[in-house]
Short mmCIF file of C-alpha atoms and ligand atoms in Angstrom, two decimals:
data_model
loop_
_atom_site.label_atom_id
_atom_site.label_comp_id
_atom_site.label_asym_id
_atom_site.label_seq_id
_atom_site.Cartn_x
_atom_site.Cartn_y
_atom_site.Cartn_z
CA UNK A 1 -41.85 41.55 37.07
CA UNK A 2 -43.81 43.85 33.78
CA UNK A 3 -41.17 43.76 31.73
CA UNK A 4 -40.37 39.70 32.73
CA UNK A 5 -44.18 40.02 31.70
CA UNK A 6 -43.33 41.37 28.18
CA UNK A 7 -40.70 39.55 27.48
CA UNK A 8 -42.56 36.34 27.76
CA UNK A 9 -45.22 37.32 25.95
CA UNK A 10 -42.52 38.11 23.01
CA UNK A 11 -41.49 35.07 23.48
CA UNK A 12 -44.61 33.17 22.97
CA UNK A 13 -45.24 35.55 19.97
CA UNK A 14 -41.81 34.62 18.33
CA UNK A 15 -42.04 31.07 18.78
CA UNK A 16 -45.46 30.78 17.21
CA UNK A 17 -44.24 32.88 13.74
CA UNK A 18 -41.67 30.07 13.44
CA UNK A 19 -43.81 27.29 14.41
CA UNK A 20 -45.96 28.99 11.68
CA UNK A 21 -42.82 29.23 9.15
CA UNK A 22 -41.44 25.87 9.76
CA UNK A 23 -44.80 23.85 8.96
CA UNK A 24 -44.79 26.40 6.04
CA UNK A 25 -47.56 28.47 4.81
CA UNK A 26 -50.68 26.47 3.38
CA UNK A 27 -52.96 28.09 0.88
CA UNK A 28 -56.29 26.48 -0.85
CA UNK A 29 -56.60 25.59 -4.10
CA UNK A 30 -59.33 26.38 -4.88
CA UNK A 31 -60.72 29.94 -3.53
CA UNK A 32 -57.21 30.73 -1.98
CA UNK A 33 -57.45 31.53 1.01
CA UNK A 34 -54.41 30.60 3.43
CA UNK A 35 -55.05 27.93 5.81
CA UNK A 36 -54.39 27.35 9.81
CA UNK A 37 -51.63 25.56 10.10
CA UNK A 38 -52.42 21.61 11.27
CA UNK A 39 -56.07 22.08 8.92
CA UNK A 40 -56.84 19.18 6.58
CA UNK A 41 -59.87 21.08 5.12
CA UNK A 42 -60.28 24.66 3.83
CA UNK A 43 -62.82 26.28 6.48
CA UNK A 44 -64.16 28.63 3.80
CA UNK A 45 -65.01 26.43 1.26
CA UNK A 46 -64.27 22.93 2.32
CA UNK A 47 -62.03 21.38 0.52
CA UNK A 48 -58.84 19.30 0.92
CA UNK A 49 -56.01 21.07 0.82
CA UNK A 50 -52.41 20.67 0.19
CA UNK A 51 -49.40 18.71 2.39
CA UNK A 52 -47.02 21.85 3.23
CA UNK A 53 -43.97 22.62 0.86
CA UNK A 54 -41.81 23.30 3.27
CA UNK A 55 -40.56 19.82 5.12
CA UNK A 56 -41.92 18.91 8.58
CA UNK A 57 -39.17 19.96 11.34
CA UNK A 58 -36.52 16.64 12.51
CA UNK A 59 -37.98 15.02 15.25
CA UNK A 60 -36.48 16.39 18.32
CA UNK A 61 -35.97 12.63 19.85
CA UNK A 62 -33.76 10.30 18.31
CA UNK A 63 -35.28 7.09 15.74
CA UNK A 64 -35.89 4.00 17.49
CA UNK A 65 -34.72 2.34 14.21
CA UNK A 66 -31.00 0.95 15.03
CA UNK A 67 -28.28 2.30 13.23
CA UNK A 68 -26.55 -0.04 10.81
CA UNK A 69 -23.55 -0.83 11.88
CA UNK A 70 -21.62 -1.43 9.00
CA UNK A 71 -22.89 1.53 6.68
CA UNK A 72 -21.47 3.13 10.23
CA UNK A 73 -17.72 1.19 10.21
CA UNK A 74 -17.58 2.06 6.08
CA UNK A 75 -18.30 5.79 6.75
CA UNK A 76 -15.27 5.84 9.07
CA UNK A 77 -12.41 4.09 6.48
CA UNK A 78 -13.46 5.88 3.99
CA UNK A 79 -12.62 8.91 6.07
CA UNK A 80 -9.47 7.66 7.12
CA UNK A 81 -8.71 6.05 3.82
CA UNK A 82 -8.55 9.80 2.28
CA UNK A 83 -6.81 10.66 5.07
CA UNK A 84 -4.19 7.86 5.27
CA UNK A 85 -3.73 8.39 0.95
CA UNK A 86 -2.96 12.20 1.99
CA UNK A 87 -0.29 10.86 4.50
CA UNK A 88 0.85 7.99 2.03
CA UNK A 89 1.45 11.58 -1.34
CA UNK A 90 3.19 13.25 1.71
CA UNK A 91 5.79 11.31 2.25
CA UNK A 92 6.72 9.46 -0.94
CA UNK A 93 8.90 11.28 -1.82
CA UNK A 94 10.71 11.66 0.81
CA UNK A 95 10.71 7.74 3.25
CA UNK A 96 9.13 5.40 0.02
CA UNK A 97 9.17 3.38 2.55
CA UNK A 98 6.92 4.50 5.41
CA UNK A 99 4.52 6.22 2.06
CA UNK A 100 4.09 2.01 1.56
CA UNK A 101 2.57 1.30 4.48
CA UNK A 102 0.03 4.40 4.46
CA UNK A 103 -0.95 3.45 1.26
CA UNK A 104 -1.45 -0.12 2.22
CA UNK A 105 -3.25 0.62 5.13
CA UNK A 106 -5.91 2.84 2.56
CA UNK A 107 -5.74 -0.52 0.18
CA UNK A 108 -7.14 -2.74 3.40
CA UNK A 109 -9.33 0.09 4.77
CA UNK A 110 -10.50 0.48 1.25
CA UNK A 111 -12.79 -2.56 1.69
CA UNK A 112 -15.06 -1.42 3.72
CA UNK A 113 -16.06 1.53 1.86
CA UNK A 114 -19.54 1.24 -0.31
CA UNK A 115 -19.01 1.05 -3.25
CA UNK A 116 -19.88 4.47 -5.61
CA UNK A 117 -18.23 6.03 -2.45
CA UNK A 118 -15.36 6.91 -4.49
CA UNK A 119 -14.30 7.48 -7.87
CA UNK A 120 -13.10 4.20 -8.96
CA UNK A 121 -10.56 6.08 -10.14
CA UNK A 122 -9.95 6.43 -6.35
CA UNK A 123 -9.20 3.19 -5.62
CA UNK A 124 -7.09 1.91 -8.40
CA UNK A 125 -4.75 5.26 -7.82
CA UNK A 126 -3.79 3.35 -4.03
CA UNK A 127 -2.77 0.40 -6.10
CA UNK A 128 -0.93 2.50 -8.39
CA UNK A 129 0.49 4.06 -5.60
CA UNK A 130 1.39 1.22 -3.83
CA UNK A 131 3.09 -1.22 -6.61
CA UNK A 132 4.88 2.13 -7.37
CA UNK A 133 6.44 2.49 -4.40
CA UNK A 134 6.51 -1.74 -3.84
CA UNK A 135 8.72 -1.37 -6.94
CA UNK A 136 10.50 1.80 -6.24
CA UNK A 137 12.14 -0.71 -2.59
CA UNK A 138 12.63 -3.37 -4.90
CA UNK A 139 14.46 -2.21 -7.63
CA UNK A 140 16.84 1.04 -8.86
CA UNK A 141 19.43 1.92 -10.06
CA UNK A 142 22.81 -0.02 -8.78
CA UNK A 143 26.32 0.63 -10.23
CA UNK A 144 27.75 -0.07 -12.90
CA UNK A 145 30.23 -3.04 -12.82
CA UNK A 146 32.40 -1.79 -15.70
CA UNK A 147 33.11 1.37 -14.84
CA UNK A 148 32.98 1.09 -11.13
CA UNK A 149 29.93 3.42 -11.21
CA UNK A 150 32.63 6.70 -12.26
CA UNK A 151 30.38 6.59 -15.76
CA UNK A 152 33.81 7.15 -17.56
CA UNK A 153 35.68 4.79 -19.89
CA UNK A 154 37.84 2.63 -18.22
CA UNK A 155 41.76 2.01 -19.66
CA UNK A 156 43.09 -0.96 -17.90
CA UNK A 157 46.48 -0.42 -17.41
CA UNK A 158 46.87 -3.60 -16.12
CA UNK A 159 47.06 -5.44 -19.12
CA UNK A 160 50.10 -3.21 -19.84
CA UNK A 161 51.59 -3.49 -16.23
CA UNK A 162 50.23 -6.11 -13.61
CA UNK A 163 51.55 -2.65 -10.94
CA UNK A 164 49.18 -0.56 -12.11
CA UNK A 165 45.19 -1.13 -11.75
CA UNK A 166 42.58 0.53 -14.35
CA UNK A 167 42.56 4.03 -15.13
CA UNK A 168 38.93 6.50 -15.85
CA UNK A 169 38.93 8.20 -18.36
CA UNK A 170 37.75 11.56 -18.79
CA UNK A 171 35.37 12.92 -21.38
CA UNK A 172 34.83 9.48 -22.80
CA UNK A 173 31.76 7.79 -21.18
CA UNK A 174 31.47 4.08 -20.52
CA UNK A 175 29.75 1.88 -22.80
CA UNK A 176 27.60 -0.35 -20.66
CA UNK A 177 25.96 2.96 -19.29
CA UNK A 178 26.54 4.85 -21.25
CA UNK A 179 27.94 7.65 -18.64
CA UNK A 180 25.11 7.12 -15.84
CA UNK A 181 26.93 5.36 -13.49
CA UNK A 182 24.40 2.97 -12.54
CA UNK A 183 22.38 0.16 -14.56
CA UNK A 184 18.63 -0.82 -13.60
CA UNK A 185 18.47 -3.82 -11.65
CA UNK A 186 17.72 -4.95 -8.27
CA UNK A 187 19.01 -3.86 -4.99
CA UNK A 188 20.64 -5.57 -2.70
CA UNK A 189 18.17 -7.90 -1.34
CA UNK A 190 19.11 -7.50 2.29
CA UNK A 191 19.93 -3.59 2.00
CA UNK A 192 16.18 -3.44 0.54
CA UNK A 193 14.71 -5.96 2.86
CA UNK A 194 15.90 -3.41 5.30
CA UNK A 195 14.02 -0.46 4.09
CA UNK A 196 10.81 -2.06 3.80
CA UNK A 197 11.28 -2.88 8.03
CA UNK A 198 12.19 -0.01 9.14
CA UNK A 199 9.22 1.71 7.06
CA UNK A 200 6.95 -0.77 8.92
CA UNK A 201 8.13 0.12 12.84
CA UNK A 202 8.29 3.30 12.24
CA UNK A 203 4.29 3.06 10.81
CA UNK A 204 3.46 1.40 14.05
CA UNK A 205 5.01 3.50 15.88
CA UNK A 206 3.19 6.83 14.91
CA UNK A 207 -0.47 4.56 14.49
CA UNK A 208 0.70 3.73 18.12
CA UNK A 209 1.09 7.48 19.37
CA UNK A 210 -2.00 8.38 17.73
CA UNK A 211 -4.24 5.71 19.89
CA UNK A 212 -4.72 3.45 16.44
CA UNK A 213 -5.03 -0.39 17.60
CA UNK A 214 -4.31 -3.55 15.39
CA UNK A 215 -6.87 -5.03 13.51
CA UNK A 216 -4.35 -8.02 11.43
CA UNK A 217 -1.71 -5.44 9.77
CA UNK A 218 -3.71 -2.62 9.62
CA UNK A 219 -3.67 0.27 12.22
CA UNK A 220 -7.58 1.39 12.68
CA UNK A 221 -8.91 4.07 15.80
CA UNK A 222 -10.72 2.67 18.01
CA UNK A 223 -14.21 3.93 17.53
CA UNK A 224 -13.77 2.65 14.16
CA UNK A 225 -12.77 -1.14 16.05
CA UNK A 226 -15.62 -1.89 17.66
CA UNK A 227 -17.73 -1.03 15.23
CA UNK A 228 -16.67 -4.25 13.09
CA UNK A 229 -18.93 -7.30 12.59
CA UNK A 230 -16.74 -10.35 12.00
CA UNK A 231 -17.04 -10.29 7.99
CA UNK A 232 -15.39 -6.54 7.96
CA UNK A 233 -13.01 -8.03 10.21
CA UNK A 234 -11.73 -10.60 8.35
CA UNK A 235 -11.93 -7.95 4.89
CA UNK A 236 -9.55 -5.49 6.70
CA UNK A 237 -6.85 -8.57 7.73
CA UNK A 238 -7.03 -10.39 4.61
CA UNK A 239 -6.49 -6.91 2.79
CA UNK A 240 -2.95 -6.86 3.97
CA UNK A 241 -2.21 -9.99 3.63
CA UNK A 242 1.47 -11.09 6.17
CA UNK A 243 4.63 -10.10 4.24
CA UNK A 244 6.53 -13.48 3.12
CA UNK A 245 8.56 -14.14 5.96
CA UNK A 246 12.07 -14.75 4.21
CA UNK A 247 12.06 -12.16 1.78
CA UNK A 248 9.52 -9.41 3.40
CA UNK A 249 7.62 -8.10 0.30
CA UNK A 250 10.70 -7.78 -1.07
CA UNK A 251 10.06 -10.64 -3.50
CA UNK A 252 14.06 -11.63 -3.88
CA UNK A 253 16.49 -13.58 -2.56
CA UNK A 254 20.62 -13.17 -2.30
CA UNK A 255 21.60 -15.46 -5.21
CA UNK A 256 24.36 -18.18 -3.75
CA UNK A 257 25.82 -18.96 -6.95
CA UNK A 258 27.74 -15.54 -7.24
CA UNK A 259 26.39 -14.35 -3.19
CA UNK A 260 25.20 -11.16 -4.57
CA UNK A 261 27.41 -9.60 -6.63
CA UNK A 262 25.65 -10.53 -9.64
CA UNK A 263 29.37 -11.59 -11.91
CA UNK A 264 31.45 -14.50 -11.58
CA UNK A 265 35.33 -14.66 -13.40
CA UNK A 266 35.19 -15.03 -16.64
CA UNK A 267 34.94 -19.24 -17.90
CA UNK A 268 36.57 -18.34 -21.34
CA UNK A 269 39.39 -21.11 -21.22
CA UNK A 270 42.24 -18.52 -22.38
CA UNK A 271 40.76 -15.62 -20.73
CA UNK A 272 43.13 -14.23 -18.28
CA UNK A 273 41.24 -11.35 -15.79
CA UNK A 274 40.15 -10.77 -19.75
CA UNK A 275 43.17 -10.48 -22.34
CA UNK A 276 44.16 -13.63 -23.94
CA UNK A 277 46.52 -15.19 -23.14
CA UNK A 278 48.35 -15.91 -26.09
CA UNK A 279 48.81 -12.36 -27.38
CA UNK A 280 50.97 -12.08 -24.14
CA UNK A 281 53.94 -13.38 -26.88
CA UNK A 282 54.18 -9.94 -28.67
CA UNK A 283 56.11 -9.36 -25.19
CA UNK A 284 59.38 -8.02 -25.30
CA UNK A 285 58.19 -4.15 -25.83
CA UNK A 286 56.06 -2.62 -23.74
CA UNK A 287 55.39 0.46 -25.45
CA UNK A 288 54.05 -1.35 -28.26
CA UNK A 289 51.63 -3.43 -26.92
CA UNK A 290 50.06 0.30 -24.86
CA UNK A 291 49.64 1.21 -28.86
CA UNK A 292 47.29 -1.47 -30.06
CA UNK A 293 44.71 -2.06 -27.34
CA UNK A 294 46.48 -3.73 -24.80
CA UNK A 295 46.72 -6.85 -26.54
CA UNK A 296 43.97 -8.92 -27.67
CA UNK A 297 40.47 -9.00 -25.37
CA UNK A 298 38.22 -11.07 -24.21
CA UNK A 299 35.91 -12.41 -26.59
CA UNK A 300 33.26 -13.61 -23.83
CA UNK A 301 33.45 -10.80 -20.94
CA UNK A 302 35.28 -8.38 -22.91
CA UNK A 303 37.81 -7.80 -21.74
CA UNK A 304 36.27 -7.15 -18.11
CA UNK A 305 37.66 -10.13 -16.16
CA UNK A 306 33.51 -11.15 -15.46
CA UNK A 307 30.67 -12.60 -16.45
CA UNK A 308 27.72 -12.37 -15.60
CA UNK A 309 26.28 -14.84 -13.39
CA UNK A 310 24.04 -17.14 -15.39
CA UNK A 311 22.22 -18.57 -12.87
CA UNK A 312 20.91 -14.80 -11.64
CA UNK A 313 21.25 -12.90 -15.02
CA UNK A 314 23.24 -10.70 -13.53
CA UNK A 315 20.98 -9.13 -10.57
CA UNK A 316 22.63 -10.70 -8.00
CA UNK A 317 19.69 -12.10 -6.65
CA UNK A 318 16.82 -14.55 -7.80
CA UNK A 319 12.83 -14.71 -6.60
CA UNK A 320 12.38 -15.85 -3.21
CA UNK A 321 11.52 -19.64 -3.08
CA UNK A 322 9.81 -20.06 0.16
CA UNK A 323 7.19 -17.51 -1.55
CA UNK A 324 8.01 -17.96 -4.86
CA UNK A 325 7.88 -14.54 -6.08
CA UNK A 326 4.69 -13.18 -4.04
CA UNK A 327 6.23 -11.25 -1.01
CA UNK A 328 3.74 -12.93 1.22
CA UNK A 329 2.98 -15.05 3.67
CA UNK A 330 1.37 -18.60 2.21
CA UNK A 331 -2.47 -18.41 1.95
CA UNK A 332 -4.84 -20.52 4.26
CA UNK A 333 -6.05 -23.30 2.66
CA UNK A 334 -8.58 -23.39 5.73
CA UNK A 335 -10.67 -20.88 4.92
CA UNK A 336 -9.37 -19.93 1.00
CA UNK A 337 -7.37 -17.58 2.57
CA UNK A 338 -11.29 -15.59 3.31
CA UNK A 339 -10.44 -15.16 6.39
CA UNK A 340 -14.11 -16.85 7.19
CA UNK A 341 -15.89 -19.99 8.22
CA UNK A 342 -19.52 -20.81 9.12
CA UNK A 343 -19.69 -19.90 12.83
CA UNK A 344 -19.48 -23.09 15.06
CA UNK A 345 -21.88 -22.45 17.34
CA UNK A 346 -25.05 -21.86 15.29
CA UNK A 347 -23.42 -24.02 12.23
CA UNK A 348 -23.97 -20.88 10.06
CA UNK A 349 -27.47 -21.00 10.18
CA UNK A 350 -27.69 -17.61 12.32
CA UNK A 351 -29.81 -18.88 15.35
CA UNK A 352 -29.97 -20.99 18.09
CA UNK A 353 -33.20 -22.60 19.34
CA UNK A 354 -34.52 -19.91 17.37
CA UNK A 355 -32.83 -17.31 19.38
CA UNK A 356 -30.21 -15.45 17.28
CA UNK A 357 -26.63 -17.19 17.29
CA UNK A 358 -25.00 -15.36 20.66
CA UNK A 359 -21.45 -16.42 19.05
CA UNK A 360 -21.83 -14.46 15.93
CA UNK A 361 -24.96 -12.86 16.97
CA UNK A 362 -26.80 -13.69 13.59
CA UNK A 363 -24.43 -13.01 11.50
CA UNK A 364 -23.63 -16.67 10.52
CA UNK A 365 -19.82 -16.40 10.21
CA UNK A 366 -16.78 -16.39 12.93
CA UNK A 367 -13.50 -16.36 12.08
CA UNK A 368 -11.35 -18.79 10.70
CA UNK A 369 -8.61 -20.44 14.01
CA UNK A 370 -5.82 -21.66 11.61
CA UNK A 371 -4.89 -17.46 10.63
CA UNK A 372 -7.17 -15.63 13.55
CA UNK A 373 -9.08 -14.41 10.05
CA UNK A 374 -5.91 -13.18 8.66
CA UNK A 375 -6.19 -15.17 5.35
CA UNK A 376 -2.66 -16.61 5.60
CA UNK A 377 0.10 -17.56 7.62
CA UNK A 378 2.60 -17.02 9.19
CA UNK A 379 4.92 -19.56 9.01
ZN1 ZN B 401 -61.56 26.85 0.44
ZN1 ZN B 402 29.08 2.07 -16.72
ZN1 ZN B 403 9.75 -13.90 -0.07
ZN1 ZN B 404 24.08 -15.18 -9.12
ZN1 ZN B 405 37.66 -13.10 -20.42
ZN1 ZN B 406 -23.42 -18.74 14.93
ZN1 ZN B 407 -7.56 -19.57 7.08
#
């Protein structure tokens, strides 16, 4: 029992010392004597004492001031932005279609982050990532038509002997692609569309597994979703607008004139599969025709027998007519794509009969009923 008592005394002494330390040592500025904690004037010279140098310990109870919910959502969004960008970077090389979704999610969440939280370059890097990946998925190297993708010069033996076809010549690079076998162009629209949709499906699957929820097309943890104000909800949703239903962000549609090949048979009158008809008269001796550059090449198609499709300029696709090449669904005109309208209940005043509006909780806003706050229309 004596031991326990001593322990209590020690504990009391330690607590007392800690309290003293916590409140800081105060010394009278006039006489230099140490004052007792809590004293306002010096016990020796009655001079006013300075305030403790060390800040008062934080209060044990939670502050009664309500937490700024919007700011809290902003803080959570900032953490998510960083996580999304990290994922996007990791996936960029191997799964660009999935990486794109992380960049786009980050792009929307960025709208909730307080200005100045991230350096301006961080926001720009996210936008760049989105543009870079969309371009990568829409455009790319397409096989060279002239050499059939071999990159080698093609000698058309068919011009000498109809039973023979093209023969690639080793060591001589194709003049059209300079030996690369491919030229820059638009990817096949249906393949690009498929790749983008597959990326989206995989992204949604991952977010669902992680237990996240959707706000429009943006995925967030339920804890953040609960905090969102009406304004923040619309900001998020309009930050990731619906894609064009027809082109799914590829911005293109297959050219109907050439059925996507980008090429049409040469329309030069005298051209017969790249050879001018009138030159055929040298006829009789085959070995001679081999020597003179397979007789006369058609000047329009340069002997290829085909010309780039005039409608799509050889791309095989044209700008999507549904979205005029934006890749996005039509904007909602009712809310001018903001996703927000003045609250119907309180007519945008924020209160009803002197009480905060029960619908908008005083926020004065409501989500646009036409687009459900997404700012764009699915049909
Ligand atoms: Zn004093
Ligand atoms: Zn080529
Ligand atoms: Zn479109
Ligand atoms: Zn075409
Ligand atoms: Zn021709
Ligand atoms: Zn209201
Ligand atoms: Zn709307």
